[in-house]
Coordinates of C-alpha atoms in Angstrom, one line a residue:
M22 CA -61.8 42.3 71.5
G23 CA -60.6 45.7 72.4
S24 CA -57.6 44.3 74.3
K25 CA -56.6 42.0 71.3
S26 CA -57.0 45.0 68.9
S27 CA -54.8 47.1 71.1
K28 CA -52.1 44.4 71.3
N29 CA -52.2 44.0 67.5
I30 CA -51.8 47.8 67.0
R31 CA -49.0 47.9 69.6
T32 CA -47.1 45.0 67.9
L33 CA -47.5 46.4 64.4
D34 CA -46.4 49.9 65.6
M35 CA -43.2 48.4 67.1
Y36 CA -42.5 46.2 64.1
V37 CA -42.8 49.3 61.8
R38 CA -40.4 51.3 63.9
L39 CA -37.9 48.4 64.0
C40 CA -38.0 48.3 60.2
E41 CA -37.3 52.0 60.2
G42 CA -34.1 51.4 62.2
K43 CA -35.5 52.7 65.5
V44 CA -34.7 51.2 69.0
I45 CA -37.4 49.5 71.1
N46 CA -36.8 50.1 74.8
K47 CA -39.0 47.9 77.0
P48 CA -39.6 50.4 79.9
E49 CA -40.3 53.2 77.5
E50 CA -42.7 51.1 75.4
A51 CA -44.5 49.9 78.5
A52 CA -45.0 53.5 79.7
R53 CA -46.0 54.6 76.2
F54 CA -48.7 52.0 75.8
G55 CA -49.7 51.7 79.5
V56 CA -48.8 48.1 79.9
D57 CA -46.2 46.2 81.8
E58 CA -42.8 45.2 80.4
R59 CA -43.9 41.5 80.2
S60 CA -46.5 42.5 77.5
I61 CA -43.8 44.3 75.5
Q62 CA -41.5 41.2 75.8
R63 CA -44.4 39.0 74.5
D64 CA -44.8 41.5 71.6
I65 CA -41.1 41.1 70.8
V66 CA -41.4 37.3 70.9
D67 CA -44.3 37.6 68.4
I68 CA -42.3 39.7 66.0
R69 CA -39.4 37.3 66.2
S70 CA -41.7 34.4 65.5
F71 CA -43.2 36.2 62.5
L72 CA -39.7 36.9 61.1
D73 CA -38.7 33.2 61.7
E74 CA -41.7 32.0 59.6
R75 CA -40.8 34.5 56.9
R76 CA -37.3 33.1 56.7
M77 CA -38.7 29.6 56.1
G78 CA -40.6 30.8 53.0
A79 CA -38.0 33.4 51.9
P80 CA -34.5 32.4 53.0
A81 CA -33.1 35.7 51.5
D82 CA -34.9 37.6 54.2
G83 CA -32.3 37.7 56.9
R84 CA -34.0 40.2 59.3
R85 CA -34.0 39.4 63.0
V86 CA -34.7 41.2 66.2
E87 CA -31.7 41.4 68.6
Y88 CA -31.0 43.1 71.9
D89 CA -28.3 45.7 71.6
R90 CA -26.6 46.5 74.9
S91 CA -25.0 49.7 73.5
V92 CA -28.4 51.3 73.0
K93 CA -30.2 49.4 75.8
G94 CA -33.0 48.2 73.5
F95 CA -34.1 45.9 70.7
V96 CA -33.1 46.6 67.1
M97 CA -33.7 45.0 63.7
A98 CA -30.6 43.3 62.3
G99 CA -29.9 41.8 59.0
A100 CA -31.7 42.8 55.8
E101 CA -34.9 42.0 53.9
G102 CA -34.0 40.0 50.8
S103 CA -36.2 42.0 48.5
M104 CA -34.8 45.4 49.6
M105 CA -31.4 46.9 48.6
S106 CA -28.7 47.0 51.2
N107 CA -26.9 50.3 52.2
S108 CA -23.9 49.4 50.0
E109 CA -26.1 48.5 47.0
I110 CA -28.0 51.8 47.4
L111 CA -24.7 53.7 47.5
A112 CA -23.3 51.8 44.5
V113 CA -26.4 52.4 42.4
S114 CA -26.6 56.0 43.4
K115 CA -23.0 56.5 42.2
I116 CA -23.7 54.8 38.9
L117 CA -26.8 56.9 38.3
L118 CA -24.9 60.1 39.1
G119 CA -22.1 59.1 36.9
S120 CA -24.4 58.2 34.0
R121 CA -25.7 61.7 33.7
A122 CA -28.7 60.1 32.1
F123 CA -31.4 62.3 33.7
T124 CA -32.1 65.9 34.3
K125 CA -31.2 67.4 37.7
K126 CA -34.9 67.3 38.7
E127 CA -35.3 63.7 37.7
I128 CA -32.1 62.5 39.4
D129 CA -33.0 64.3 42.7
S130 CA -36.4 62.6 42.7
I131 CA -35.0 59.2 41.9
L132 CA -32.3 59.3 44.5
R133 CA -34.8 60.6 47.2
K134 CA -37.3 57.8 46.4
M135 CA -34.5 55.1 46.5
M136 CA -33.2 56.2 49.9
E137 CA -36.6 56.7 51.5
G138 CA -37.8 53.3 50.2
C139 CA -34.8 51.2 50.9
V140 CA -32.3 52.8 53.4
P141 CA -33.0 52.2 57.1
L142 CA -33.7 55.5 58.8
K143 CA -30.6 55.3 61.0
N144 CA -28.4 55.1 57.9
M145 CA -30.1 57.6 55.6
K146 CA -28.1 60.5 56.8
L147 CA -24.8 58.7 56.1
V148 CA -25.9 57.7 52.6
K149 CA -27.0 61.2 51.9
E150 CA -23.7 62.6 53.0
L151 CA -21.7 60.1 50.9
I152 CA -23.5 61.3 47.7
S153 CA -24.3 64.9 48.6
N154 CA -21.3 66.6 47.0
E155 CA -21.6 64.7 43.7
Q156 CA -25.4 65.3 43.7
F157 CA -24.9 69.0 44.3
H158 CA -22.5 69.3 41.5
Y159 CA -24.4 67.1 39.1
V160 CA -24.2 68.4 35.5
E161 CA -27.2 67.9 33.2
L162 CA -26.6 66.9 29.6
R163 CA -27.2 69.8 27.2
H164 CA -30.5 68.5 25.8
K165 CA -32.1 68.7 29.3
T166 CA -35.1 66.6 28.2
D167 CA -37.3 64.7 30.6
I168 CA -37.5 61.2 29.2
Q169 CA -38.9 59.0 31.9
D170 CA -42.5 59.0 30.6
R171 CA -41.3 58.7 27.0
L172 CA -39.3 55.6 28.0
W173 CA -42.4 54.0 29.6
H174 CA -44.7 54.7 26.6
I175 CA -42.2 53.4 24.1
G176 CA -41.5 50.4 26.3
T177 CA -45.2 49.5 26.2
D178 CA -45.2 49.9 22.4
I179 CA -42.3 47.4 22.3
K180 CA -44.1 45.0 24.5
E181 CA -47.3 45.1 22.5
H182 CA -45.5 45.1 19.1
R183 CA -47.1 48.4 18.0
L184 CA -45.9 50.1 14.8
I185 CA -45.0 53.7 15.6
E186 CA -44.2 56.9 13.6
I187 CA -41.4 59.1 15.0
K188 CA -40.4 62.7 14.3
Y189 CA -36.6 62.7 14.7
S190 CA -33.8 65.3 14.8
R191 CA -30.5 64.1 13.4
A192 CA -27.1 65.0 14.9
G193 CA -25.8 68.3 13.5
H194 CA -29.3 69.2 12.1
M195 CA -31.4 69.7 15.3
E196 CA -33.6 72.2 13.6
E197 CA -34.5 69.7 10.9
T198 CA -36.6 66.7 11.5
I199 CA -37.3 63.5 9.6
M200 CA -40.3 61.2 9.8
R201 CA -39.8 57.4 10.2
T202 CA -42.2 54.5 10.6
V203 CA -40.5 51.9 12.7
E204 CA -40.9 48.6 14.5
P205 CA -39.6 49.4 18.0
V206 CA -37.7 46.4 19.4
A207 CA -35.5 47.5 22.4
I208 CA -34.4 50.4 24.6
L209 CA -30.7 50.5 25.5
F210 CA -28.5 52.8 27.5
S211 CA -25.0 53.7 26.6
E212 CA -22.6 56.6 27.2
Y213 CA -25.0 59.1 28.8
Y214 CA -28.0 58.5 26.5
F215 CA -31.0 56.2 26.1
Y216 CA -31.5 54.7 22.7
L217 CA -34.4 53.1 20.8
N218 CA -33.5 50.2 18.6
A219 CA -36.0 49.9 15.8
F220 CA -36.4 48.5 12.3
I221 CA -37.2 51.2 9.8
V222 CA -40.1 50.0 7.6
E223 CA -41.5 51.1 4.2
K224 CA -44.6 50.0 2.3
N225 CA -43.9 47.7 -0.7
E226 CA -45.9 47.6 -3.9
E227 CA -48.5 45.4 -2.2
G228 CA -49.0 47.9 0.6
R229 CA -47.3 45.8 3.2
Y230 CA -44.6 47.1 5.6
V231 CA -41.2 45.6 5.0
H232 CA -37.8 46.2 6.6
K233 CA -35.7 48.8 4.8
Y234 CA -32.5 47.3 6.2
D235 CA -31.7 43.9 7.7
Y236 CA -30.4 45.4 10.9
P237 CA -32.1 47.8 13.4
A238 CA -31.5 51.5 13.3
V239 CA -30.5 53.3 16.5
F240 CA -32.3 56.5 17.6
R241 CA -31.4 58.7 20.6
I242 CA -34.6 59.0 22.5
D243 CA -34.0 62.6 23.6
R244 CA -34.0 63.5 19.9
I245 CA -37.4 61.9 19.2
K246 CA -39.4 65.1 19.2
A247 CA -42.8 63.3 18.8
F248 CA -44.1 59.9 18.2
R249 CA -47.5 58.3 17.7
E250 CA -48.9 54.8 17.3
T251 CA -50.1 54.1 13.8
G252 CA -52.8 51.7 15.0
E253 CA -51.1 48.7 13.4
N254 CA -49.1 45.9 15.0
F255 CA -46.2 43.9 13.6
R256 CA -45.5 40.3 14.1
V257 CA -42.3 38.8 15.5
S258 CA -41.6 35.1 15.4
Y259 CA -39.7 33.6 18.3
A260 CA -36.8 32.6 16.0
D261 CA -36.5 36.2 14.6
R262 CA -36.9 38.1 17.8
F263 CA -34.5 40.9 18.5
E264 CA -32.1 40.1 21.4
E265 CA -30.8 43.3 22.8
G266 CA -28.2 41.5 25.0
E267 CA -26.6 40.0 21.9
F268 CA -26.8 43.3 20.0
R269 CA -25.2 45.2 22.9
K270 CA -22.2 42.8 22.9
R271 CA -21.5 43.7 19.3
V272 CA -22.2 47.5 19.0
Q273 CA -19.9 50.4 19.9
F274 CA -21.2 53.9 20.8
M275 CA -24.6 52.9 19.4
Y276 CA -23.6 53.2 15.7
A277 CA -25.7 50.7 13.8
G278 CA -24.6 48.9 10.7
H279 CA -23.9 45.4 9.2
L280 CA -22.5 42.7 11.4
M281 CA -18.9 41.9 10.6
K282 CA -16.1 39.7 11.9
I283 CA -12.8 41.4 12.6
Q284 CA -9.3 40.3 13.5
M285 CA -6.7 42.4 15.2
K286 CA -3.4 42.4 17.0
F287 CA -3.1 43.8 20.5
Y288 CA 0.3 45.0 21.6
G289 CA 0.8 45.1 25.3
E290 CA 1.1 43.1 28.6
D291 CA -2.6 42.5 29.1
P292 CA -5.5 42.4 26.5
E293 CA -8.1 42.7 29.3
P294 CA -9.2 46.2 28.1
V295 CA -10.1 44.8 24.7
L296 CA -11.9 41.8 26.1
D297 CA -13.9 43.9 28.5
R298 CA -14.8 46.5 25.8
L299 CA -15.7 43.9 23.2
P300 CA -17.7 41.1 24.9
T301 CA -17.5 38.9 21.7
A302 CA -13.7 39.2 21.6
R303 CA -11.6 36.0 21.9
V304 CA -7.8 35.6 22.1
M305 CA -6.9 33.3 19.2
G306 CA -3.1 33.2 19.9
Q307 CA -0.1 34.9 21.4
E308 CA 3.4 35.7 20.4
G309 CA 5.3 37.4 23.2
R310 CA 3.5 40.7 23.9
Q311 CA 1.3 40.4 20.7
Y312 CA -2.2 39.0 21.1
F313 CA -4.2 37.9 18.1
I314 CA -7.9 38.7 18.8
S315 CA -11.1 38.1 16.9
A316 CA -14.5 39.7 17.5
E317 CA -18.0 40.3 16.0
V318 CA -19.2 43.9 15.8
Y319 CA -22.0 45.9 14.3
G320 CA -21.5 49.1 12.4
T321 CA -18.9 51.8 12.2
G322 CA -18.7 52.6 16.0
I323 CA -15.8 50.2 16.2
V324 CA -13.6 52.6 14.3
M325 CA -14.1 55.2 17.0
W326 CA -13.0 52.8 19.7
L327 CA -10.0 51.4 17.6
L328 CA -8.8 55.0 17.1
S329 CA -8.9 55.6 20.9
Q330 CA -6.4 52.7 21.3
G331 CA -3.7 54.4 19.3
G332 CA -0.8 52.1 18.6
R333 CA -1.9 49.3 20.9
V334 CA -4.3 47.8 18.3
E335 CA -3.7 46.9 14.6
V336 CA -6.6 45.8 12.4
I337 CA -5.7 42.7 10.3
R338 CA -9.1 41.8 8.7
P339 CA -11.4 42.7 7.0
E340 CA -9.3 44.6 4.5
S341 CA -11.9 47.2 4.1
L342 CA -11.7 48.1 7.8
R343 CA -7.9 48.0 7.8
Q344 CA -8.0 50.5 4.9
E345 CA -10.5 52.7 6.7
M346 CA -8.2 52.8 9.8
K347 CA -5.3 53.8 7.5
R348 CA -7.3 56.7 6.0
K349 CA -8.3 57.9 9.5
A350 CA -4.7 57.8 10.7
E351 CA -3.6 59.8 7.7
E352 CA -6.3 62.4 8.3
I353 CA -5.2 62.7 11.9
L354 CA -1.5 63.0 10.8
K355 CA -2.4 65.9 8.5
L356 CA -4.0 67.8 11.3
Y357 CA -0.6 67.8 13.1
S358 CA 1.6 68.3 10.1

């Protein structure tokens, strides 16, 4: 029994070190455990058999034990399907750093946990070096609010359909707060910030909560100074459920508002920037370097994006949006007159 237990411990020890990216050298392992090299070879065979069986049940797990002549030992090759590869870790790290979504303390903790949990030991130094400069010069957003716990609590309220009351600071009036009772329906991230999508509700004459608007309001989560559960739940039918993916396709800069259909002309060689920015956009026709494009959008955020395009985009419909663009253009012209 003792011999079998020792073998199990020895095999597990080598398996763990292989997973960490370390090299298993037969003579060194034999000396370390006080066994002959044939015992170490049998352990390697057992580990290979284990990995072969795992691949049958999980084809994405491509790990295998191979002999590497350059290091004179056995190494783990391939990758476990459920773990991120080195390139994936690097890409996600760059996205997180570029998002500036977290405080310096939060981003350092997240990156450390990602690397320790997913990057093989032998590659960890390289990954750290590839992101070290950007991580060192990481600039927090001005609000410097830790929001991870807040995200989780609000997320559970969304899942359980709990009615919540929030204390919120509006843009330009940070010292002033307003109270809102809301039905939280989604958490989204866009342009540096996390947002809560929620229907504002008010009590009607019968004392029942009803939606104030037919579209969800958008609240920046770092501006939610406090929130509490009211003890009441709201009901959502499957047909009326909020679909954040569809909302995201139609909203710009997280400015809420009514849904509208717009038509525009794009002047240029390639309308790809418009189609990438507005997922609902479709090219309806083309005349030379003029593209006729239609799209569905929520709210007034679209005005900000259209202005950023300068003379490359002309709004055709609706007329109200066309007139709004003319007013904005005239205001800009006055600034430079």
